[in-house]
PDB file of C-alpha atoms in Angstrom:
ATOM      1  CA  MET A1303      -9.377  49.088   0.017  1.00  0.00           C
ATOM      2  CA  PHE A1304      -6.847  47.405   2.152  1.00  0.00           C
ATOM      3  CA  SER A1305      -9.549  46.116   4.384  1.00  0.00           C
ATOM      4  CA  GLU A1306     -11.217  44.503   2.067  1.00  0.00           C
ATOM      5  CA  TYR A1307      -8.239  42.837   0.632  1.00  0.00           C
ATOM      6  CA  MET A1308      -7.413  41.503   3.344  1.00  0.00           C
ATOM      7  CA  PRO A1309      -9.763  38.905   3.258  1.00  0.00           C
ATOM      8  CA  GLN A1310      -9.468  37.872   0.042  1.00  0.00           C
ATOM      9  CA  ALA A1311      -6.386  37.076   0.549  1.00  0.00           C
ATOM     10  CA  ARG A1312      -6.784  34.847   3.461  1.00  0.00           C
ATOM     11  CA  TYR A1313      -9.268  32.898   1.590  1.00  0.00           C
ATOM     12  CA  LYS A1314      -6.576  32.799  -1.838  1.00  0.00           C
ATOM     13  CA  ILE A1315      -3.900  31.061   1.327  1.00  0.00           C
ATOM     14  CA  SER A1316      -5.838  29.333   2.600  1.00  0.00           C
ATOM     15  CA  ASN A1317      -6.826  27.617  -1.073  1.00  0.00           C
ATOM     16  CA  TYR A1318      -3.258  27.551  -2.314  1.00  0.00           C
ATOM     17  CA  PHE A1319      -2.626  24.729   1.278  1.00  0.00           C
ATOM     18  CA  SER A1320      -5.935  22.798   0.844  1.00  0.00           C
ATOM     19  CA  ALA A1321      -4.541  22.369  -2.712  1.00  0.00           C
ATOM     20  CA  ILE A1322      -1.332  21.897  -1.484  1.00  0.00           C
ATOM     21  CA  ALA A1323      -2.494  18.941   1.010  1.00  0.00           C
ATOM     22  CA  ILE A1324      -4.802  17.711  -1.274  1.00  0.00           C
ATOM     23  CA  VAL A1325      -1.976  16.346  -4.151  1.00  0.00           C
ATOM     24  CA  VAL A1326       0.449  15.295  -0.950  1.00  0.00           C
ATOM     25  CA  GLY A1327      -2.186  13.097   0.017  1.00  0.00           C
ATOM     26  CA  THR A1328      -3.120  11.665  -3.160  1.00  0.00           C
ATOM     27  CA  SER A1329      -0.117  11.446  -3.657  1.00  0.00           C
ATOM     28  CA  ILE A1330       0.860   9.604  -0.808  1.00  0.00           C
ATOM     29  CA  ALA A1331      -1.921   7.130  -0.822  1.00  0.00           C
ATOM     30  CA  ALA A1332      -1.060   6.202  -4.695  1.00  0.00           C
ATOM     31  CA  PRO A1333       2.156   3.988  -3.600  1.00  0.00           C
ATOM     32  CA  ILE A1334       0.115   2.599  -0.109  1.00  0.00           C
ATOM     33  CA  GLY A1335      -2.723   1.447  -2.235  1.00  0.00           C
ATOM     34  CA  ALA A1336      -0.086  -0.438  -4.208  1.00  0.00           C
ATOM     35  CA  SER A1337       1.449  -1.922  -1.860  1.00  0.00           C
ATOM     36  CA  VAL A1338      -1.573  -2.924  -0.088  1.00  0.00           C
ATOM     37  CA  TRP A1339      -2.402  -4.344  -3.132  1.00  0.00           C
ATOM     38  CA  PHE A1340       0.850  -6.098  -3.816  1.00  0.00           C
ATOM     39  CA  GLN A1341       0.900  -7.494   0.031  1.00  0.00           C
ATOM     40  CA  ILE A1342      -2.359  -8.028  -0.525  1.00  0.00           C
ATOM     41  CA  GLN A1343      -0.753 -10.731  -3.181  1.00  0.00           C
ATOM     42  CA  ALA A1344       2.039 -11.661  -1.490  1.00  0.00           C
ATOM     43  CA  ILE A1345       0.609 -13.137   0.597  1.00  0.00           C
ATOM     44  CA  GLY A1346      -2.383 -15.037  -1.150  1.00  0.00           C
ATOM     45  CA  SER A1347      -4.012 -18.195   0.833  1.00  0.00           C
ATOM     46  CA  ALA A1348      -2.796 -20.681  -2.618  1.00  0.00           C
ATOM     47  CA  GLN A1349       1.467 -19.611  -2.273  1.00  0.00           C
ATOM     48  CA  GLN A1350       0.850 -20.245   1.351  1.00  0.00           C
ATOM     49  CA  ASP A1351      -1.130 -23.926   1.255  1.00  0.00           C
ATOM     50  CA  ASN A1352       1.256 -24.428  -1.688  1.00  0.00           C
ATOM     51  CA  ALA A1353       4.079 -24.123   0.774  1.00  0.00           C
ATOM     52  CA  ALA A1354       2.665 -25.505   3.239  1.00  0.00           C
ATOM     53  CA  TRP A1355       1.937 -28.986   0.309  1.00  0.00           C
ATOM     54  CA  VAL A1356       5.989 -28.825   0.125  1.00  0.00           C
ATOM     55  CA  PHE A1357       7.105 -28.888   3.792  1.00  0.00           C
ATOM     56  CA  SER A1358       4.735 -31.995   4.574  1.00  0.00           C
ATOM     57  CA  GLN A1359       5.617 -33.812   0.946  1.00  0.00           C
ATOM     58  CA  LEU A1360       9.197 -33.702   2.455  1.00  0.00           C
ATOM     59  CA  GLU A1361       8.383 -36.246   5.157  1.00  0.00           C
ATOM     60  CA  VAL A1362       5.961 -38.376   3.793  1.00  0.00           C
ATOM     61  CA  GLU A1363       8.532 -38.684   0.514  1.00  0.00           C
ATOM     62  CA  TYR A1364      10.846 -39.978   3.020  1.00  0.00           C
ATOM     63  CA  LEU A1365       8.943 -42.426   4.805  1.00  0.00           C
ATOM     64  CA  LYS A1366       8.234 -43.774   1.209  1.00  0.00           C
ATOM     65  CA  THR A1367      11.619 -44.260   0.996  1.00  0.00           C
ATOM     66  CA  ARG A1368      11.974 -46.463   4.809  1.00  0.00           C
ATOM     67  CA  ARG A1369       8.930 -48.761   3.267  1.00  0.00           C
ATOM     68  CA  ALA A1370      10.519 -48.984  -0.186  1.00  0.00           C
ATOM     69  CA  ILE A1371      13.957 -49.800   1.072  1.00  0.00           C
ATOM     70  CA  GLU A1372      11.682 -53.508   3.327  1.00  0.00           C
ATOM     71  CA  VAL A1373      10.602 -53.859   0.031  1.00  0.00           C
ATOM     72  CA  ALA A1374      13.736 -54.372  -1.851  1.00  0.00           C
ATOM     73  CA  ARG A1375      15.002 -56.843   0.006  1.00  0.00           C
ATOM     74  CA  SER A1376      13.309 -59.042  -2.057  1.00  0.00           C
ATOM     75  CA  GLY A1377      15.885 -58.079  -4.788  1.00  0.00           C
ATOM     76  CA  THR A1378      14.319 -57.656  -7.887  1.00  0.00           C
ATOM     77  CA  ASP A1379      14.653 -55.091 -10.313  1.00  0.00           C
ATOM     78  CA  ALA A1380      11.724 -53.611 -10.041  1.00  0.00           C
ATOM     79  CA  ASP A1381      12.213 -53.405  -5.750  1.00  0.00           C
ATOM     80  CA  LEU A1382      15.261 -51.681  -6.392  1.00  0.00           C
ATOM     81  CA  ASP A1383      14.596 -49.156  -9.244  1.00  0.00           C
ATOM     82  CA  ASN A1384      11.029 -48.092  -7.363  1.00  0.00           C
ATOM     83  CA  LEU A1385      13.639 -47.186  -4.244  1.00  0.00           C
ATOM     84  CA  ARG A1386      15.591 -45.369  -6.144  1.00  0.00           C
ATOM     85  CA  LYS A1387      12.712 -43.555  -7.569  1.00  0.00           C
ATOM     86  CA  HIS A1388      11.709 -42.773  -3.996  1.00  0.00           C
ATOM     87  CA  PHE A1389      14.742 -41.095  -2.641  1.00  0.00           C
ATOM     88  CA  ASP A1390      15.238 -38.778  -6.280  1.00  0.00           C
ATOM     89  CA  MET A1391      11.332 -37.962  -5.012  1.00  0.00           C
ATOM     90  CA  LEU A1392      13.373 -36.905  -1.588  1.00  0.00           C
ATOM     91  CA  TYR A1393      15.993 -35.565  -2.552  1.00  0.00           C
ATOM     92  CA  SER A1394      14.672 -33.468  -5.114  1.00  0.00           C
ATOM     93  CA  ARG A1395      11.577 -32.011  -1.731  1.00  0.00           C
ATOM     94  CA  THR A1396      14.730 -31.522  -0.036  1.00  0.00           C
ATOM     95  CA  ASP A1397      16.424 -29.253  -2.876  1.00  0.00           C
ATOM     96  CA  ILE A1398      12.278 -27.788  -3.207  1.00  0.00           C
ATOM     97  CA  VAL A1399      12.700 -26.818   0.490  1.00  0.00           C
ATOM     98  CA  GLY A1400      15.994 -25.783   0.695  1.00  0.00           C
ATOM     99  CA  ARG A1401      14.887 -23.167  -2.513  1.00  0.00           C
ATOM    100  CA  VAL A1402      11.321 -21.511  -0.358  1.00  0.00           C
ATOM    101  CA  LYS A1403      11.938 -18.518   0.339  1.00  0.00           C
ATOM    102  CA  ASN A1404      12.637 -17.266   4.041  1.00  0.00           C
ATOM    103  CA  ASN A1405      12.782 -20.410   5.644  1.00  0.00           C
ATOM    104  CA  THR A1406      16.010 -19.230   6.927  1.00  0.00           C
ATOM    105  CA  VAL A1407      14.863 -20.957  10.468  1.00  0.00           C
ATOM    106  CA  SER A1408      15.679 -24.757   9.451  1.00  0.00           C
ATOM    107  CA  GLN A1409      18.133 -23.709   6.739  1.00  0.00           C
ATOM    108  CA  PRO A1410      20.571 -25.611   8.956  1.00  0.00           C
ATOM    109  CA  ASP A1411      18.764 -28.545   9.050  1.00  0.00           C
ATOM    110  CA  ILE A1412      18.362 -28.322   5.494  1.00  0.00           C
ATOM    111  CA  THR A1413      21.955 -28.453   4.314  1.00  0.00           C
ATOM    112  CA  LEU A1414      22.482 -31.883   7.647  1.00  0.00           C
ATOM    113  CA  LEU A1415      19.593 -34.003   4.485  1.00  0.00           C
ATOM    114  CA  ARG A1416      21.618 -33.133   1.851  1.00  0.00           C
ATOM    115  CA  ASP A1417      25.144 -33.449   2.452  1.00  0.00           C
ATOM    116  CA  ILE A1418      23.409 -37.379   3.905  1.00  0.00           C
ATOM    117  CA  LEU A1419      21.321 -38.157   0.888  1.00  0.00           C
ATOM    118  CA  ASP A1420      24.463 -36.491  -0.741  1.00  0.00           C
ATOM    119  CA  ARG A1421      27.056 -39.114   0.056  1.00  0.00           C
ATOM    120  CA  GLN A1422      23.728 -42.214  -0.352  1.00  0.00           C
ATOM    121  CA  LEU A1423      24.025 -41.074  -4.590  1.00  0.00           C
ATOM    122  CA  PRO A1424      26.765 -43.563  -5.206  1.00  0.00           C
ATOM    123  CA  LEU A1425      25.321 -46.058  -3.550  1.00  0.00           C
ATOM    124  CA  ILE A1426      21.821 -45.312  -5.224  1.00  0.00           C
ATOM    125  CA  GLU A1427      23.399 -44.392  -9.278  1.00  0.00           C
ATOM    126  CA  ALA A1428      25.828 -47.785  -8.562  1.00  0.00           C
ATOM    127  CA  GLY A1429      24.159 -51.302  -9.866  1.00  0.00           C
ATOM    128  CA  ASN A1430      21.622 -53.727  -8.504  1.00  0.00           C
ATOM    129  CA  ALA A1431      23.990 -56.144  -7.227  1.00  0.00           C
ATOM    130  CA  ARG A1432      25.725 -53.515  -4.482  1.00  0.00           C
ATOM    131  CA  LEU A1433      22.258 -51.812  -3.735  1.00  0.00           C
ATOM    132  CA  LEU A1434      20.812 -55.021  -2.767  1.00  0.00           C
ATOM    133  CA  THR A1435      24.286 -56.027  -0.953  1.00  0.00           C
ATOM    134  CA  ASP A1436      24.747 -52.374   0.700  1.00  0.00           C
ATOM    135  CA  LEU A1437      20.895 -51.633   1.922  1.00  0.00           C
ATOM    136  CA  ASP A1438      21.651 -52.298   5.630  1.00  0.00           C
ATOM    137  CA  ILE A1439      24.425 -49.505   4.908  1.00  0.00           C
ATOM    138  CA  PHE A1440      21.800 -47.724   3.426  1.00  0.00           C
ATOM    139  CA  GLU A1441      18.728 -47.221   6.047  1.00  0.00           C
ATOM    140  CA  ARG A1442      21.262 -46.475   8.763  1.00  0.00           C
ATOM    141  CA  ALA A1443      22.029 -42.929   7.400  1.00  0.00           C
ATOM    142  CA  LEU A1444      18.128 -42.403   6.730  1.00  0.00           C
ATOM    143  CA  VAL A1445      17.567 -43.788   9.703  1.00  0.00           C
ATOM    144  CA  GLU A1446      20.156 -41.310  11.458  1.00  0.00           C
ATOM    145  CA  ILE A1447      18.519 -38.176   9.905  1.00  0.00           C
ATOM    146  CA  GLU A1448      14.834 -40.027  10.921  1.00  0.00           C
ATOM    147  CA  ASP A1449      13.173 -36.541  12.836  1.00  0.00           C
ATOM    148  CA  LEU A1450      15.508 -34.343  10.571  1.00  0.00           C
ATOM    149  CA  PRO A1451      12.340 -34.718   7.509  1.00  0.00           C
ATOM    150  CA  ARG A1452       9.637 -34.523  10.074  1.00  0.00           C
ATOM    151  CA  GLN A1453      11.657 -30.969  12.043  1.00  0.00           C
ATOM    152  CA  ILE A1454      11.930 -29.399   8.809  1.00  0.00           C
ATOM    153  CA  SER A1455       8.287 -29.742   8.411  1.00  0.00           C
ATOM    154  CA  ILE A1456       7.142 -28.505  11.907  1.00  0.00           C
ATOM    155  CA  THR A1457      10.130 -25.448  11.715  1.00  0.00           C
ATOM    156  CA  SER A1458       8.868 -24.600   8.562  1.00  0.00           C
ATOM    157  CA  ARG A1459       5.452 -23.975   7.908  1.00  0.00           C
ATOM    158  CA  SER A1460       5.614 -22.034  11.881  1.00  0.00           C
ATOM    159  CA  GLN A1461       7.861 -20.023  10.024  1.00  0.00           C
ATOM    160  CA  ALA A1462       6.057 -19.381   7.193  1.00  0.00           C
ATOM    161  CA  ALA A1463       2.539 -18.919   9.612  1.00  0.00           C
ATOM    162  CA  ASP A1464       4.586 -16.122  10.953  1.00  0.00           C
ATOM    163  CA  ILE A1465       5.666 -14.379   8.255  1.00  0.00           C
ATOM    164  CA  SER A1466       2.111 -14.569   7.102  1.00  0.00           C
ATOM    165  CA  GLU A1467       0.866 -12.876  10.497  1.00  0.00           C
ATOM    166  CA  ALA A1468       3.849 -10.114   9.965  1.00  0.00           C
ATOM    167  CA  GLU A1469       2.078  -9.772   6.746  1.00  0.00           C
ATOM    168  CA  ARG A1470      -1.234  -9.113   7.511  1.00  0.00           C
ATOM    169  CA  GLN A1471      -0.077  -6.973  10.287  1.00  0.00           C
ATOM    170  CA  LYS A1472       1.869  -4.515   7.515  1.00  0.00           C
ATOM    171  CA  ILE A1473      -1.623  -4.606   5.921  1.00  0.00           C
ATOM    172  CA  ILE A1474      -3.457  -3.950   8.649  1.00  0.00           C
ATOM    173  CA  ARG A1475      -1.750  -0.806   9.085  1.00  0.00           C
ATOM    174  CA  LEU A1476      -1.093   0.025   5.900  1.00  0.00           C
ATOM    175  CA  ILE A1477      -5.038  -0.013   5.174  1.00  0.00           C
ATOM    176  CA  GLY A1478      -5.085   1.938   8.297  1.00  0.00           C
ATOM    177  CA  ILE A1479      -3.018   5.077   7.270  1.00  0.00           C
ATOM    178  CA  LEU A1480      -4.516   4.511   3.861  1.00  0.00           C
ATOM    179  CA  ALA A1481      -8.067   5.491   5.325  1.00  0.00           C
ATOM    180  CA  PHE A1482      -6.668   8.378   7.898  1.00  0.00           C
ATOM    181  CA  ILE A1483      -5.298  10.035   4.029  1.00  0.00           C
ATOM    182  CA  VAL A1484      -8.803   8.829   1.935  1.00  0.00           C
ATOM    183  CA  VAL A1485     -10.754  10.609   5.359  1.00  0.00           C
ATOM    184  CA  LEU A1486      -8.259  13.294   4.825  1.00  0.00           C
ATOM    185  CA  VAL A1487      -8.351  14.469   2.026  1.00  0.00           C
ATOM    186  CA  ALA A1488     -12.180  13.875   2.012  1.00  0.00           C
ATOM    187  CA  ILE A1489     -12.661  16.386   4.427  1.00  0.00           C
ATOM    188  CA  LEU A1490     -10.775  19.323   2.520  1.00  0.00           C
ATOM    189  CA  LEU A1491     -12.300  18.731  -0.091  1.00  0.00           C
ATOM    190  CA  VAL A1492     -15.718  18.948   1.382  1.00  0.00           C
ATOM    191  CA  GLY A1493     -13.841  21.835   3.273  1.00  0.00           C
ATOM    192  CA  MET A1494     -12.988  23.644   0.000  1.00  0.00           C
ATOM    193  CA  PHE A1495     -16.232  23.203  -1.381  1.00  0.00           C
ATOM    194  CA  LEU A1496     -18.003  24.813   1.399  1.00  0.00           C
ATOM    195  CA  ARG A1497     -15.239  27.589   1.634  1.00  0.00           C
ATOM    196  CA  LEU A1498     -15.840  28.447  -2.538  1.00  0.00           C
ATOM    197  CA  TRP A1499     -19.578  28.919  -1.812  1.00  0.00           C
ATOM    198  CA  CYS A1500     -18.489  31.054   1.446  1.00  0.00           C
ATOM    199  CA  GLN A1501     -16.559  32.855  -1.417  1.00  0.00           C
ATOM    200  CA  LYS A1502     -19.612  32.803  -3.545  1.00  0.00           C
ATOM    201  CA  ARG A1503     -22.777  34.001  -1.525  1.00  0.00           C
ATOM    202  CA  THR A1504     -19.628  36.730  -0.205  1.00  0.00           C
ATOM    203  CA  LEU A1505     -18.371  38.232  -3.713  1.00  0.00           C
ATOM    204  CA  LYS A1506     -22.627  37.586  -4.799  1.00  0.00           C
ATOM    205  CA  ARG A1507     -23.229  40.077  -1.421  1.00  0.00           C
ATOM    206  CA  LYS A1508     -20.433  42.258  -2.375  1.00  0.00           C
ATOM    207  CA  SER A1509     -21.186  42.734  -6.151  1.00  0.00           C
ATOM    208  CA  ILE A1510     -25.145  43.444  -4.705  1.00  0.00           C
ATOM    209  CA  GLU A1511     -23.399  46.662  -2.213  1.00  0.00           C
ATOM    210  CA  ALA A1512     -20.959  47.612  -4.961  1.00  0.00           C
ATOM    211  CA  HIS A1513     -24.197  47.952  -7.231  1.00  0.00           C
ATOM    212  CA  GLU A1514     -26.199  49.971  -4.695  1.00  0.00           C
ATOM    213  CA  THR A1515     -23.579  51.994  -4.172  1.00  0.00           C
ATOM    214  CA  GLN A1516     -23.058  52.855  -7.792  1.00  0.00           C
ATOM    215  CA  LEU A1517     -26.767  53.863  -7.881  1.00  0.00           C
ATOM    216  CA  ARG A1518     -26.152  56.162  -5.122  1.00  0.00           C
ATOM    217  CA  LEU A1519     -22.515  57.234  -6.415  1.00  0.00           C
ATOM    218  CA  ALA A1520     -24.965  58.928  -9.851  1.00  0.00           C
ATOM    219  CA  THR A1521     -27.756  59.810  -7.802  1.00  0.00           C
ATOM    220  CA  THR A1522     -25.077  62.459  -6.205  1.00  0.00           C
ATOM    221  CA  LEU A1523     -23.782  62.969  -9.157  1.00  0.00           C
ATOM    222  CA  ARG A1524     -26.869  63.751 -10.767  1.00  0.00           C
ATOM    223  CA  ALA A1525     -27.960  66.221  -8.085  1.00  0.00           C
ATOM    224  CA  SER A1526     -23.900  67.615  -7.697  1.00  0.00           C
ATOM    225  CA  LEU A1527     -25.019  68.940 -12.172  1.00  0.00           C
ATOM    226  CA  ASP A1528     -27.641  71.121 -11.216  1.00  0.00           C
ATOM    227  CA  GLY A1529     -26.615  75.069 -10.436  1.00  0.00           C
ATOM    228  CA  ILE A1530     -27.008  75.977  -6.840  1.00  0.00           C
ATOM    229  CA  VAL A1531     -27.465  80.078  -6.450  1.00  0.00           C
ATOM    230  CA  VAL A1532     -27.883  81.268  -2.289  1.00  0.00           C
ATOM    231  CA  PHE A1533     -29.229  84.896  -2.090  1.00  0.00           C
ATOM    232  CA  ASP A1534     -29.897  86.442   0.788  1.00  0.00           C
ATOM    233  CA  ASP A1535     -32.685  88.819   1.507  1.00  0.00           C
ATOM    234  CA  HIS A1536     -31.228  91.681  -0.505  1.00  0.00           C
ATOM    235  CA  GLY A1537     -30.473  89.488  -3.057  1.00  0.00           C
ATOM    236  CA  ILE A1538     -27.510  89.329  -2.305  1.00  0.00           C
ATOM    237  CA  ILE A1539     -24.928  85.940  -3.794  1.00  0.00           C
ATOM    238  CA  ARG A1540     -23.154  84.348  -0.809  1.00  0.00           C
ATOM    239  CA  ASP A1541     -22.130  80.800  -2.111  1.00  0.00           C
ATOM    240  CA  PHE A1542     -22.953  78.576  -4.921  1.00  0.00           C
ATOM    241  CA  ASN A1543     -20.904  75.728  -6.897  1.00  0.00           C
ATOM    242  CA  GLY A1544     -19.628  74.772  -8.431  1.00  0.00           C
ATOM    243  CA  SER A1545     -22.217  73.727 -11.988  1.00  0.00           C
ATOM    244  CA  ALA A1546     -23.478  77.276 -11.188  1.00  0.00           C
ATOM    245  CA  VAL A1547     -20.187  78.517 -13.020  1.00  0.00           C
ATOM    246  CA  ASP A1548     -20.728  76.192 -15.691  1.00  0.00           C
ATOM    247  CA  ILE A1549     -24.747  76.746 -16.259  1.00  0.00           C
ATOM    248  CA  PHE A1550     -25.100  81.450 -14.722  1.00  0.00           C
ATOM    249  CA  GLY A1551     -21.647  82.071 -14.695  1.00  0.00           C
ATOM    250  CA  VAL A1552     -21.601  83.519 -11.554  1.00  0.00           C
TER     251      VAL A1552
END
């Protein structure tokens, strides 16, 4: 009895731990899969293209503002208003670049650029006469920072590319872990299926053996119901079974 119980106990323990492993593996795989999905969404090509466009537009608007200064020397109201418009665009691009996430490397240059542009606001907001008179001062201020927009653009795009590459590598690692867990869970499921199939065959064989044993036992019991009495040559009873007592009253 004890020897028959031990294999069944081992099967139950093995199935129990396999089921736990599958549940744990699935619980781990679910958040990893969600993390992979969100990481992929975070590095979408549209976002990367938009960031690269914002950085490149900073340099473009700076060059447009420099050209607008030369045109504004004509002194017409339209040209001076056009200069203000391009300055506003340059200021806006600087503000947008400063709010780009993870753009830490270029922050000192962006801060310097914004400070210099802030100092030009009184001149830009002044009347046309003063703006025209101080155009040389305004131009010299922009010449002093002519390297900043390009440097900010190059550095920011380089940092964005490095961050994207790091995120891609992270996704690759997460996918590797996820694939390992999926394969492990699949192996455990196949193992449980094979184990259950073997258990089914073992139970079927045990059932057949038990049935055959029951038949043999029933046959023996039926035979034992017959009264058996043993006599010697002189007719003296030498032995008998229990059924003989009930049947013959021996």
